[in-house]
Amino acid sequence: MKKKYDVLIVGSGIAGLYAAIQFDKSVNVLVLSKQARTVSSSSLAQGGVAAVLQHEDDSFDLHIQDTLIAGGYKNDVPAVEALIHEGPEDVRKIMAMGVQFDKGADKKLSMTLEGGHSRRRIVHHKDQTGKEMVDKLLKEAEKHPNIEIEENALICSITWVKGGFRAELLHDDEHTCVYASFCLLATGGIGRVYRYTTNPATATGDGIRFAYEMGAKIKNMSLIQFHPTAFNSPHSREQFLISEAVRGEGAYLLNNNKERFMDKYDERLELAPRDVVSRAIILESRRTGSNNFYLDITHKSRAFLYDRFPAISTACLERGVDIAVDLIPVFPCQHYLMGGIDVDINSRTTIPRLYAAGECAHTGVHGGNRLASNSLLEALVFGRRAALDIKKSLDAGFASVSLEPFEGDYSGAPLPEGLRTAIRDIMQRAYFVIANPAAVTQGSKRVEDILKRLKTGHFAMTADYCEAKSLATVAALILREAEEI
Ligand code: SIN
């Protein structure tokens, strides 16, 4: 790793990688990945990419309308228009780079349905769309000699310095620092602030903390999406998702009595937007006094199910459930953050030269609740927009970052046990699907105390400490906002 780069991209998910490959070879780009380069929320995305790729029975207006309805009309309309008008071109570009989406017998792209979509418009690679996209984008990035990807590089903090940024990091457990003239935060979600989430272990909200600590505007942190149908296994933090596409292909949602119940809550039944279905499950669990819920797709053939959902059927089998004959136990869990680092239409934060894209950014496209499969589209469109905006500044000539003499102090006490568990328990109790106002007030106070302790105590700058600080910051931002609702 060199000491100085034109562009630092934090995160190797779809937003970060797609942004990186927009730069020509005159721009040196460093992509930092907290663990292996393939570990990201993007890689876990099952459903697909929603995009209007045919206009026979679909249109941009219909996709915009579905996005606004799902978002409760709290969306930023120009950002939604950019997403939906520009997205299909990005999807075609990644297909030209080798990303394979499933096709039918007629060789045409096969489109699936998910909650809130009025048309079949979601292209997918079986039930592993994100992995396919990340793998191919990585292959593409690896062809670019100007892009360096460093793994096991956990950033402890980012500071604004003259002409850019200094990032202090733990790289293969060694403290070091790099300088960059521009920085794009693409660090993904915050799921690890909850006891149960679909997000990987890396999703501790680091990018949001860095932006917040530098004074950037953070917005709508309390807009959190809970996916209605994660595999129900209380023994694991990372919950295996049963894609909404399973309901898109006809699965029924059943309560403890093995009865369909969505008709009591919404006329769109199992394919209502996610917030509606998750809320219905919680209300139904209060009505029946049971947390047992199931997906039933046994009316489809085994051949279809095992071909269309290979990863889901295998993961269920490993958990003792054959989806062709058994009911799949499900329950909601944390899945996505609609809010985050506030950015404009070109992914610029309120700090000069600092950009954000993907889940850590708040573009406003999702409003109060993200429409299924709009997130990978957002990562492409706003990752590209960030890169193009940075390129404009680079082309116009810019003062590059100065390497200031710097000596970090990383010594201190070990992180006390149990702080991260305490934060997760607070969040799970206070702000899960339906907020609990008393627990929000009480939890907010406890989280602020933990954050203060982490900031003022003299702790060693370890990965655990850095991630605990991110989790406490994120939890504090969510609960502060939740207290105002
Ligand atoms: C899913 O497959 O249900 C998740 C896709 C998404 O989060 O949009």
Short mmCIF file of C-alpha atoms and ligand atoms in Angstrom, two decimals:
data_model
loop_
_atom_site.label_atom_id
_atom_site.label_comp_id
_atom_site.label_asym_id
_atom_site.label_seq_id
_atom_site.Cartn_x
_atom_site.Cartn_y
_atom_site.Cartn_z
CA MET A 1 0.00 0.00 0.00
CA LYS A 2 1.27 3.46 -0.90
CA LYS A 3 0.99 6.46 1.40
CA LYS A 4 -1.02 8.72 -0.88
CA TYR A 5 -3.92 8.20 -3.32
CA ASP A 6 -6.19 10.36 -5.43
CA VAL A 7 -9.27 8.50 -4.27
CA LEU A 8 -9.88 6.34 -1.22
CA ILE A 9 -12.95 4.10 -1.42
CA VAL A 10 -13.96 2.55 1.88
CA GLY A 11 -15.83 -0.70 1.20
CA SER A 12 -15.71 -3.36 -1.52
CA GLY A 13 -19.42 -3.88 -2.08
CA ILE A 14 -21.21 -2.96 -5.28
CA ALA A 15 -21.23 0.84 -4.73
CA GLY A 16 -17.48 0.93 -4.00
CA LEU A 17 -16.41 -1.41 -6.80
CA TYR A 18 -18.65 0.11 -9.46
CA ALA A 19 -17.37 3.57 -8.50
CA ALA A 20 -13.73 2.37 -8.65
CA ILE A 21 -13.98 1.07 -12.21
CA GLN A 22 -15.25 4.43 -13.50
CA PHE A 23 -11.78 6.00 -13.10
CA ASP A 24 -9.23 5.90 -15.90
CA LYS A 25 -5.67 4.77 -15.32
CA SER A 26 -4.40 8.27 -14.50
CA VAL A 27 -6.32 8.21 -11.21
CA ASN A 28 -4.90 6.05 -8.45
CA VAL A 29 -7.64 4.48 -6.41
CA LEU A 30 -7.39 2.56 -3.15
CA VAL A 31 -10.31 0.31 -2.17
CA LEU A 32 -10.21 -0.84 1.46
CA SER A 33 -12.09 -3.92 2.51
CA LYS A 34 -12.53 -4.58 6.23
CA GLN A 35 -12.26 -8.35 5.78
CA ALA A 36 -11.88 -10.40 2.59
CA ARG A 37 -12.86 -8.43 -0.52
CA THR A 38 -15.93 -10.62 -1.03
CA VAL A 39 -17.42 -9.97 2.42
CA SER A 40 -20.15 -7.32 2.15
CA SER A 41 -23.90 -6.93 2.39
CA SER A 42 -23.91 -6.71 -1.41
CA SER A 43 -22.51 -10.24 -1.65
CA LEU A 44 -25.39 -11.56 0.47
CA ALA A 45 -28.14 -9.88 -1.57
CA GLN A 46 -30.43 -12.60 -2.84
CA GLY A 47 -33.42 -11.03 -4.58
CA GLY A 48 -32.12 -9.10 -7.57
CA VAL A 49 -31.97 -5.74 -9.26
CA ALA A 50 -35.19 -3.88 -10.04
CA ALA A 51 -34.94 -2.04 -13.36
CA VAL A 52 -37.22 -1.25 -16.27
CA LEU A 53 -35.43 -3.15 -19.02
CA GLN A 54 -38.49 -3.68 -21.23
CA HIS A 55 -41.29 -1.25 -21.92
CA GLU A 56 -43.96 -3.64 -23.27
CA ASP A 57 -45.93 -3.75 -20.04
CA ASP A 58 -43.69 -1.65 -17.77
CA SER A 59 -42.53 1.96 -17.67
CA PHE A 60 -40.27 4.30 -15.70
CA ASP A 61 -43.41 5.98 -14.34
CA LEU A 62 -44.71 2.69 -12.92
CA HIS A 63 -41.38 1.90 -11.23
CA ILE A 64 -41.25 5.46 -9.84
CA GLN A 65 -44.82 5.11 -8.59
CA ASP A 66 -44.07 1.77 -6.87
CA THR A 67 -40.95 3.27 -5.24
CA LEU A 68 -42.93 6.24 -3.92
CA ILE A 69 -45.82 4.11 -2.63
CA ALA A 70 -43.41 1.76 -0.79
CA GLY A 71 -41.54 4.77 0.60
CA GLY A 72 -44.74 6.39 1.89
CA TYR A 73 -44.10 9.38 -0.43
CA LYS A 74 -41.23 10.45 1.83
CA ASN A 75 -38.75 9.94 -1.04
CA ASP A 76 -36.64 12.59 -2.73
CA VAL A 77 -38.33 12.66 -6.16
CA PRO A 78 -35.38 13.92 -8.31
CA ALA A 79 -33.17 11.21 -6.77
CA VAL A 80 -35.84 8.58 -7.49
CA GLU A 81 -36.09 9.79 -11.10
CA ALA A 82 -32.31 9.61 -11.54
CA LEU A 83 -32.31 6.09 -10.06
CA ILE A 84 -35.05 4.73 -12.27
CA HIS A 85 -34.17 6.51 -15.52
CA GLU A 86 -30.41 5.85 -15.34
CA GLY A 87 -30.39 2.46 -13.62
CA PRO A 88 -31.25 0.29 -16.65
CA GLU A 89 -28.17 1.58 -18.50
CA ASP A 90 -25.95 0.60 -15.56
CA VAL A 91 -27.56 -2.84 -15.50
CA ARG A 92 -26.80 -3.25 -19.23
CA LYS A 93 -23.20 -2.13 -18.60
CA ILE A 94 -22.59 -4.74 -15.91
CA MET A 95 -24.16 -7.40 -18.14
CA ALA A 96 -21.66 -6.38 -20.83
CA MET A 97 -18.93 -6.92 -18.20
CA GLY A 98 -20.10 -10.48 -17.72
CA VAL A 99 -22.78 -10.37 -14.99
CA GLN A 100 -25.23 -13.18 -15.77
CA PHE A 101 -28.91 -12.78 -15.01
CA ASP A 102 -31.26 -15.76 -15.37
CA LYS A 103 -33.01 -16.24 -18.70
CA GLY A 104 -36.12 -18.22 -19.62
CA ALA A 105 -36.50 -20.91 -22.29
CA ASP A 106 -37.12 -18.08 -24.80
CA LYS A 107 -33.62 -16.69 -23.95
CA LYS A 108 -35.17 -13.49 -22.63
CA LEU A 109 -34.25 -12.19 -19.16
CA SER A 110 -36.51 -13.78 -16.59
CA MET A 111 -38.02 -11.18 -14.30
CA THR A 112 -39.28 -11.91 -10.82
CA LEU A 113 -41.68 -10.13 -8.50
CA GLU A 114 -41.21 -8.91 -4.94
CA GLY A 115 -43.35 -6.96 -2.47
CA GLY A 116 -44.60 -3.57 -3.67
CA HIS A 117 -43.81 -4.10 -7.38
CA SER A 118 -46.74 -3.79 -9.77
CA ARG A 119 -44.76 -5.51 -12.55
CA ARG A 120 -42.25 -8.35 -12.89
CA ARG A 121 -39.09 -6.26 -13.32
CA ILE A 122 -36.44 -7.82 -11.05
CA VAL A 123 -33.53 -9.46 -12.83
CA HIS A 124 -31.72 -12.04 -10.75
CA HIS A 125 -29.01 -14.64 -10.71
CA LYS A 126 -30.84 -17.56 -9.05
CA ASP A 127 -31.00 -16.47 -5.41
CA GLN A 128 -27.42 -15.14 -5.33
CA THR A 129 -27.63 -11.96 -7.36
CA GLY A 130 -25.34 -9.87 -5.17
CA LYS A 131 -22.59 -12.48 -5.16
CA GLU A 132 -22.67 -12.73 -8.95
CA MET A 133 -22.42 -8.94 -9.27
CA VAL A 134 -19.62 -8.59 -6.71
CA ASP A 135 -17.62 -11.46 -8.26
CA LYS A 136 -17.81 -9.93 -11.75
CA LEU A 137 -17.14 -6.37 -10.57
CA LEU A 138 -14.09 -7.62 -8.67
CA LYS A 139 -12.84 -9.34 -11.82
CA GLU A 140 -13.34 -6.09 -13.71
CA ALA A 141 -11.60 -4.00 -11.01
CA GLU A 142 -8.68 -6.41 -10.97
CA LYS A 143 -8.08 -5.62 -14.67
CA HIS A 144 -7.50 -1.94 -13.81
CA PRO A 145 -3.85 -1.32 -12.85
CA ASN A 146 -4.80 1.98 -11.18
CA ILE A 147 -7.04 0.21 -8.62
CA GLU A 148 -5.49 -1.32 -5.52
CA ILE A 149 -7.72 -3.42 -3.27
CA GLU A 150 -6.46 -4.03 0.24
CA GLU A 151 -8.15 -6.63 2.46
CA ASN A 152 -8.25 -6.87 6.27
CA ALA A 153 -8.00 -3.09 6.41
CA LEU A 154 -10.18 -1.75 9.20
CA ILE A 155 -10.28 2.03 9.40
CA CYS A 156 -10.14 3.42 12.94
CA SER A 157 -10.84 7.03 12.00
CA ILE A 158 -10.79 9.48 9.12
CA THR A 159 -9.67 13.07 9.63
CA TRP A 160 -9.96 16.05 7.34
CA VAL A 161 -6.45 17.37 6.53
CA LYS A 162 -5.26 20.01 4.06
CA GLY A 163 -6.41 18.97 0.56
CA GLY A 164 -8.17 15.76 1.58
CA PHE A 165 -8.22 13.07 4.24
CA ARG A 166 -6.03 10.97 6.47
CA ALA A 167 -7.34 7.50 7.31
CA GLU A 168 -5.81 5.71 10.29
CA LEU A 169 -6.17 2.00 9.90
CA LEU A 170 -5.42 -1.43 11.20
CA HIS A 171 -4.09 -3.32 8.21
CA ASP A 172 -3.42 -6.98 8.95
CA ASP A 173 -3.45 -5.91 12.62
CA GLU A 174 -0.70 -3.27 12.12
CA HIS A 175 -1.45 0.43 12.65
CA THR A 176 -0.74 2.59 9.63
CA CYS A 177 -2.24 5.55 7.78
CA VAL A 178 -2.99 6.63 4.22
CA TYR A 179 -3.84 9.98 2.66
CA ALA A 180 -6.30 10.66 -0.15
CA SER A 181 -7.53 13.76 -1.92
CA PHE A 182 -11.08 12.41 -2.23
CA CYS A 183 -12.89 9.84 -0.15
CA LEU A 184 -15.96 7.76 -0.98
CA LEU A 185 -17.60 6.00 1.96
CA ALA A 186 -19.32 2.81 0.82
CA THR A 187 -19.29 0.90 4.06
CA GLY A 188 -22.77 -0.66 3.87
CA GLY A 189 -25.26 -1.07 6.69
CA ILE A 190 -25.61 -0.98 10.45
CA GLY A 191 -27.25 -4.35 11.09
CA ARG A 192 -24.82 -5.39 13.81
CA VAL A 193 -26.36 -2.79 16.10
CA TYR A 194 -29.22 -5.33 16.44
CA ARG A 195 -29.30 -8.75 18.02
CA TYR A 196 -30.71 -10.24 14.79
CA THR A 197 -29.86 -9.05 11.30
CA THR A 198 -29.33 -10.31 7.78
CA ASN A 199 -26.14 -8.18 7.56
CA PRO A 200 -22.60 -9.58 7.75
CA ALA A 201 -20.31 -9.03 10.74
CA THR A 202 -18.71 -6.06 8.99
CA ALA A 203 -21.96 -4.02 9.09
CA THR A 204 -21.17 -1.90 12.14
CA GLY A 205 -21.90 1.52 10.60
CA ASP A 206 -18.26 2.64 10.50
CA GLY A 207 -18.72 4.99 7.53
CA ILE A 208 -21.58 6.75 9.26
CA ARG A 209 -19.41 7.23 12.35
CA PHE A 210 -16.50 8.65 10.31
CA ALA A 211 -18.79 11.11 8.52
CA TYR A 212 -20.49 12.08 11.79
CA GLU A 213 -17.17 12.61 13.56
CA MET A 214 -16.04 14.89 10.70
CA GLY A 215 -19.25 16.92 11.09
CA ALA A 216 -21.15 15.71 8.01
CA LYS A 217 -24.95 15.80 8.07
CA ILE A 218 -26.54 12.46 8.94
CA LYS A 219 -30.23 12.02 8.19
CA ASN A 220 -33.17 9.72 8.88
CA MET A 221 -31.27 7.19 10.97
CA SER A 222 -34.52 5.95 12.48
CA LEU A 223 -35.74 4.75 9.07
CA ILE A 224 -34.78 1.11 9.44
CA GLN A 225 -36.14 -1.72 7.36
CA PHE A 226 -37.01 -5.03 8.98
CA HIS A 227 -37.26 -7.86 6.48
CA PRO A 228 -40.39 -9.91 7.24
CA THR A 229 -39.00 -13.34 6.43
CA ALA A 230 -35.62 -14.27 7.82
CA PHE A 231 -35.19 -17.95 8.76
CA ASN A 232 -36.27 -18.04 12.41
CA SER A 233 -33.29 -19.24 14.41
CA PRO A 234 -32.80 -17.39 17.69
CA HIS A 235 -29.38 -18.98 18.20
CA SER A 236 -27.58 -17.09 15.46
CA ARG A 237 -26.98 -13.33 15.13
CA GLU A 238 -26.68 -13.36 11.36
CA GLN A 239 -30.06 -14.50 10.11
CA PHE A 240 -30.39 -16.33 6.83
CA LEU A 241 -32.79 -14.49 4.56
CA ILE A 242 -35.67 -16.21 2.82
CA SER A 243 -35.86 -13.86 -0.13
CA GLU A 244 -39.02 -11.96 -0.84
CA ALA A 245 -38.74 -13.56 -4.28
CA VAL A 246 -40.01 -16.76 -2.62
CA ARG A 247 -43.26 -14.91 -1.93
CA GLY A 248 -42.92 -13.39 -5.42
CA GLU A 249 -43.03 -16.94 -6.77
CA GLY A 250 -46.15 -17.72 -4.75
CA ALA A 251 -45.26 -18.59 -1.12
CA TYR A 252 -47.96 -18.05 1.49
CA LEU A 253 -47.27 -16.55 4.90
CA LEU A 254 -48.89 -18.54 7.72
CA ASN A 255 -49.39 -17.88 11.43
CA ASN A 256 -48.98 -20.26 14.36
CA ASN A 257 -52.28 -21.94 13.44
CA LYS A 258 -50.94 -22.53 9.89
CA GLU A 259 -53.48 -20.02 8.53
CA ARG A 260 -52.89 -17.25 6.02
CA PHE A 261 -53.53 -13.93 7.77
CA MET A 262 -52.28 -11.07 5.57
CA ASP A 263 -55.84 -10.35 4.36
CA LYS A 264 -56.56 -8.93 7.83
CA TYR A 265 -53.81 -6.33 7.34
CA ASP A 266 -53.44 -5.38 3.68
CA GLU A 267 -55.20 -6.15 0.41
CA ARG A 268 -51.82 -6.71 -1.30
CA LEU A 269 -51.47 -9.76 0.97
CA GLU A 270 -48.00 -11.40 1.05
CA LEU A 271 -46.69 -8.95 -1.56
CA ALA A 272 -47.41 -5.76 0.34
CA PRO A 273 -44.28 -3.62 0.92
CA ARG A 274 -41.89 -4.92 3.56
CA ASP A 275 -42.76 -2.53 6.37
CA VAL A 276 -46.43 -3.50 6.05
CA VAL A 277 -45.72 -7.25 6.15
CA SER A 278 -43.26 -7.01 9.08
CA ARG A 279 -45.72 -4.92 11.05
CA ALA A 280 -48.53 -7.36 10.25
CA ILE A 281 -46.42 -10.23 11.61
CA ILE A 282 -45.77 -8.40 14.88
CA LEU A 283 -49.46 -7.48 15.28
CA GLU A 284 -50.49 -11.06 14.43
CA SER A 285 -47.98 -12.40 16.98
CA ARG A 286 -49.59 -10.20 19.63
CA ARG A 287 -53.04 -11.45 18.57
CA THR A 288 -52.12 -15.14 18.60
CA GLY A 289 -49.59 -14.93 21.44
CA SER A 290 -47.00 -16.76 19.34
CA ASN A 291 -43.84 -15.86 17.41
CA ASN A 292 -44.24 -18.89 15.13
CA PHE A 293 -44.67 -17.91 11.49
CA TYR A 294 -44.06 -19.90 8.33
CA LEU A 295 -43.65 -19.61 4.59
CA ASP A 296 -45.38 -22.31 2.59
CA ILE A 297 -44.19 -22.89 -0.99
CA THR A 298 -44.84 -26.63 -1.02
CA HIS A 299 -47.40 -26.21 -3.84
CA LYS A 300 -44.50 -25.63 -6.27
CA SER A 301 -42.52 -28.50 -7.71
CA ARG A 302 -39.26 -29.58 -6.14
CA ALA A 303 -37.53 -29.21 -9.53
CA PHE A 304 -38.63 -25.58 -9.82
CA LEU A 305 -37.75 -24.69 -6.22
CA TYR A 306 -34.32 -26.28 -6.19
CA ASP A 307 -33.41 -24.70 -9.53
CA ARG A 308 -34.79 -21.22 -8.78
CA PHE A 309 -33.62 -21.05 -5.13
CA PRO A 310 -30.49 -23.23 -4.86
CA ALA A 311 -28.89 -21.32 -1.97
CA ILE A 312 -32.11 -20.98 0.02
CA SER A 313 -33.10 -24.62 -0.46
CA THR A 314 -29.63 -25.79 0.56
CA ALA A 315 -29.44 -23.49 3.60
CA CYS A 316 -32.91 -24.65 4.69
CA LEU A 317 -31.91 -28.31 4.27
CA GLU A 318 -28.86 -27.65 6.48
CA ARG A 319 -31.34 -26.39 9.07
CA GLY A 320 -33.54 -29.48 8.70
CA VAL A 321 -36.19 -27.98 6.40
CA ASP A 322 -36.92 -29.29 2.90
CA ILE A 323 -38.72 -26.36 1.26
CA ALA A 324 -40.46 -28.69 -1.22
CA VAL A 325 -42.37 -30.45 1.59
CA ASP A 326 -41.88 -28.50 4.84
CA LEU A 327 -43.02 -25.12 6.11
CA ILE A 328 -40.14 -22.65 6.52
CA PRO A 329 -40.07 -20.98 9.98
CA VAL A 330 -39.63 -17.21 9.56
CA PHE A 331 -39.66 -14.03 11.61
CA PRO A 332 -38.74 -10.39 10.85
CA CYS A 333 -35.23 -9.13 11.46
CA GLN A 334 -33.15 -6.02 10.79
CA HIS A 335 -32.22 -5.82 7.12
CA TYR A 336 -31.52 -2.32 5.79
CA LEU A 337 -31.06 1.34 6.69
CA MET A 338 -32.89 3.92 4.57
CA GLY A 339 -31.19 6.87 6.28
CA GLY A 340 -27.48 7.56 6.67
CA ILE A 341 -24.89 10.07 5.50
CA ASP A 342 -26.87 12.78 3.76
CA VAL A 343 -25.79 13.22 0.13
CA ASP A 344 -26.93 15.22 -2.87
CA ILE A 345 -27.79 13.82 -6.30
CA ASN A 346 -24.05 13.44 -7.05
CA SER A 347 -23.38 11.54 -3.79
CA ARG A 348 -21.61 14.52 -2.22
CA THR A 349 -21.84 14.79 1.56
CA THR A 350 -21.89 18.16 3.30
CA ILE A 351 -18.06 17.95 3.68
CA PRO A 352 -16.02 18.98 0.60
CA ARG A 353 -14.42 16.02 -1.20
CA LEU A 354 -16.24 13.50 0.99
CA TYR A 355 -18.75 11.29 -0.83
CA ALA A 356 -21.00 8.43 0.25
CA ALA A 357 -22.86 5.77 -1.75
CA GLY A 358 -24.75 2.54 -1.15
CA GLU A 359 -26.47 1.68 2.11
CA CYS A 360 -24.44 4.04 4.32
CA ALA A 361 -25.67 7.01 2.26
CA HIS A 362 -28.99 8.79 2.48
CA THR A 363 -29.85 9.73 -1.11
CA GLY A 364 -33.55 9.97 -0.28
CA VAL A 365 -34.50 7.42 -2.94
CA HIS A 366 -36.09 5.00 -0.50
CA GLY A 367 -38.24 7.36 1.53
CA GLY A 368 -39.63 5.70 4.64
CA ASN A 369 -39.29 2.12 3.35
CA ARG A 370 -37.17 0.76 0.53
CA LEU A 371 -38.89 -0.99 -2.36
CA ALA A 372 -37.48 -4.51 -2.74
CA SER A 373 -34.41 -4.85 -4.98
CA ASN A 374 -33.93 -1.10 -5.40
CA SER A 375 -30.78 -1.19 -3.26
CA LEU A 376 -28.38 -2.81 -5.75
CA LEU A 377 -29.70 -0.38 -8.36
CA GLU A 378 -29.02 2.53 -6.01
CA ALA A 379 -25.48 1.25 -5.36
CA LEU A 380 -24.78 1.22 -9.12
CA VAL A 381 -26.34 4.58 -9.98
CA PHE A 382 -25.02 6.60 -7.05
CA GLY A 383 -21.63 4.84 -6.95
CA ARG A 384 -21.17 5.85 -10.60
CA ARG A 385 -22.46 9.37 -9.94
CA ALA A 386 -19.95 9.82 -7.10
CA ALA A 387 -17.07 8.71 -9.32
CA LEU A 388 -18.11 10.95 -12.20
CA ASP A 389 -18.37 13.94 -9.89
CA ILE A 390 -14.91 13.27 -8.43
CA LYS A 391 -13.56 12.88 -11.98
CA LYS A 392 -14.92 16.31 -12.87
CA SER A 393 -12.94 17.86 -9.99
CA LEU A 394 -9.85 15.88 -10.94
CA ASP A 395 -10.13 16.99 -14.57
CA ALA A 396 -10.59 20.61 -13.51
CA GLY A 397 -7.27 20.47 -11.60
CA PHE A 398 -7.22 20.26 -7.83
CA ALA A 399 -4.84 20.70 -4.92
CA SER A 400 -3.83 17.21 -3.87
CA VAL A 401 -3.72 16.12 -0.24
CA SER A 402 -0.70 17.15 1.87
CA LEU A 403 1.12 14.48 3.83
CA GLU A 404 1.29 15.99 7.29
CA PRO A 405 3.74 14.56 9.82
CA PHE A 406 1.68 12.29 12.07
CA GLU A 407 2.33 10.01 15.00
CA GLY A 408 -0.69 8.08 16.32
CA ASP A 409 -1.12 6.90 19.90
CA TYR A 410 -2.86 3.55 19.91
CA SER A 411 -2.17 2.37 23.43
CA GLY A 412 -4.74 2.10 26.22
CA ALA A 413 -6.90 -0.25 28.26
CA PRO A 414 -8.68 -3.23 26.67
CA LEU A 415 -12.34 -2.79 25.75
CA PRO A 416 -14.58 -3.84 28.69
CA GLU A 417 -16.63 -6.97 28.01
CA GLY A 418 -20.32 -6.74 27.21
CA LEU A 419 -20.69 -3.20 25.82
CA ARG A 420 -21.64 -4.33 22.32
CA THR A 421 -24.09 -6.91 23.65
CA ALA A 422 -25.67 -4.23 25.84
CA ILE A 423 -26.15 -1.96 22.81
CA ARG A 424 -27.75 -4.78 20.79
CA ASP A 425 -30.12 -5.69 23.60
CA ILE A 426 -31.17 -2.06 23.96
CA MET A 427 -31.87 -1.69 20.24
CA GLN A 428 -33.74 -4.98 19.98
CA ARG A 429 -36.00 -4.02 22.89
CA ALA A 430 -36.51 -0.35 22.01
CA TYR A 431 -36.72 -0.16 18.27
CA PHE A 432 -37.68 -3.38 16.54
CA VAL A 433 -40.41 -3.08 13.85
CA ILE A 434 -42.76 -1.18 16.18
CA ALA A 435 -40.99 1.25 18.49
CA ASN A 436 -41.40 0.93 22.24
CA PRO A 437 -41.38 4.59 23.40
CA ALA A 438 -40.50 3.89 27.06
CA ALA A 439 -37.61 1.62 26.04
CA VAL A 440 -36.44 4.20 23.49
CA THR A 441 -36.13 6.88 26.18
CA GLN A 442 -34.43 4.59 28.65
CA GLY A 443 -32.22 2.98 25.98
CA SER A 444 -31.17 6.33 24.55
CA LYS A 445 -29.80 7.41 27.92
CA ARG A 446 -27.85 4.17 28.37
CA VAL A 447 -26.42 4.30 24.87
CA GLU A 448 -25.30 7.93 25.34
CA ASP A 449 -23.50 6.83 28.54
CA ILE A 450 -21.75 4.00 26.67
CA LEU A 451 -20.72 6.34 23.86
CA LYS A 452 -19.35 8.89 26.33
CA ARG A 453 -17.40 6.16 28.09
CA LEU A 454 -15.91 4.96 24.79
CA LYS A 455 -14.96 8.47 23.74
CA THR A 456 -13.46 9.67 26.99
CA GLY A 457 -11.88 6.45 28.29
CA HIS A 458 -8.32 5.71 27.25
CA PHE A 459 -8.86 2.47 25.32
CA ALA A 460 -6.43 0.67 23.02
CA MET A 461 -7.25 1.29 19.37
CA THR A 462 -8.26 -2.29 18.55
CA ALA A 463 -10.77 -3.50 15.96
CA ASP A 464 -13.21 -4.29 18.80
CA TYR A 465 -12.90 -0.79 20.22
CA CYS A 466 -13.37 0.90 16.82
CA GLU A 467 -16.43 -1.19 16.01
CA ALA A 468 -17.93 -0.65 19.47
CA LYS A 469 -17.57 3.12 18.92
CA SER A 470 -19.32 2.81 15.55
CA LEU A 471 -22.16 0.76 17.06
CA ALA A 472 -22.62 3.17 19.97
CA THR A 473 -22.61 6.17 17.62
CA VAL A 474 -25.15 4.58 15.28
CA ALA A 475 -27.40 3.48 18.17
CA ALA A 476 -27.25 6.96 19.70
CA LEU A 477 -28.18 8.59 16.37
CA ILE A 478 -31.10 6.19 15.85
CA LEU A 479 -32.49 6.58 19.37
CA ARG A 480 -32.05 10.37 19.47
CA GLU A 481 -34.19 10.59 16.35
CA ALA A 482 -36.65 7.96 17.58
CA GLU A 483 -37.21 9.99 20.75
CA GLU A 484 -38.44 12.88 18.62
CA ILE A 485 -41.04 10.80 16.74
C1 SIN B 1 -34.80 -10.22 -0.69
O1 SIN B 1 -34.35 -11.00 -1.52
O2 SIN B 1 -35.89 -10.39 -0.13
C2 SIN B 1 -33.98 -9.02 -0.31
C3 SIN B 1 -33.75 -8.17 -1.48
C4 SIN B 1 -33.69 -6.75 -1.03
O3 SIN B 1 -33.28 -6.48 0.11
O4 SIN B 1 -34.14 -5.89 -1.77
#
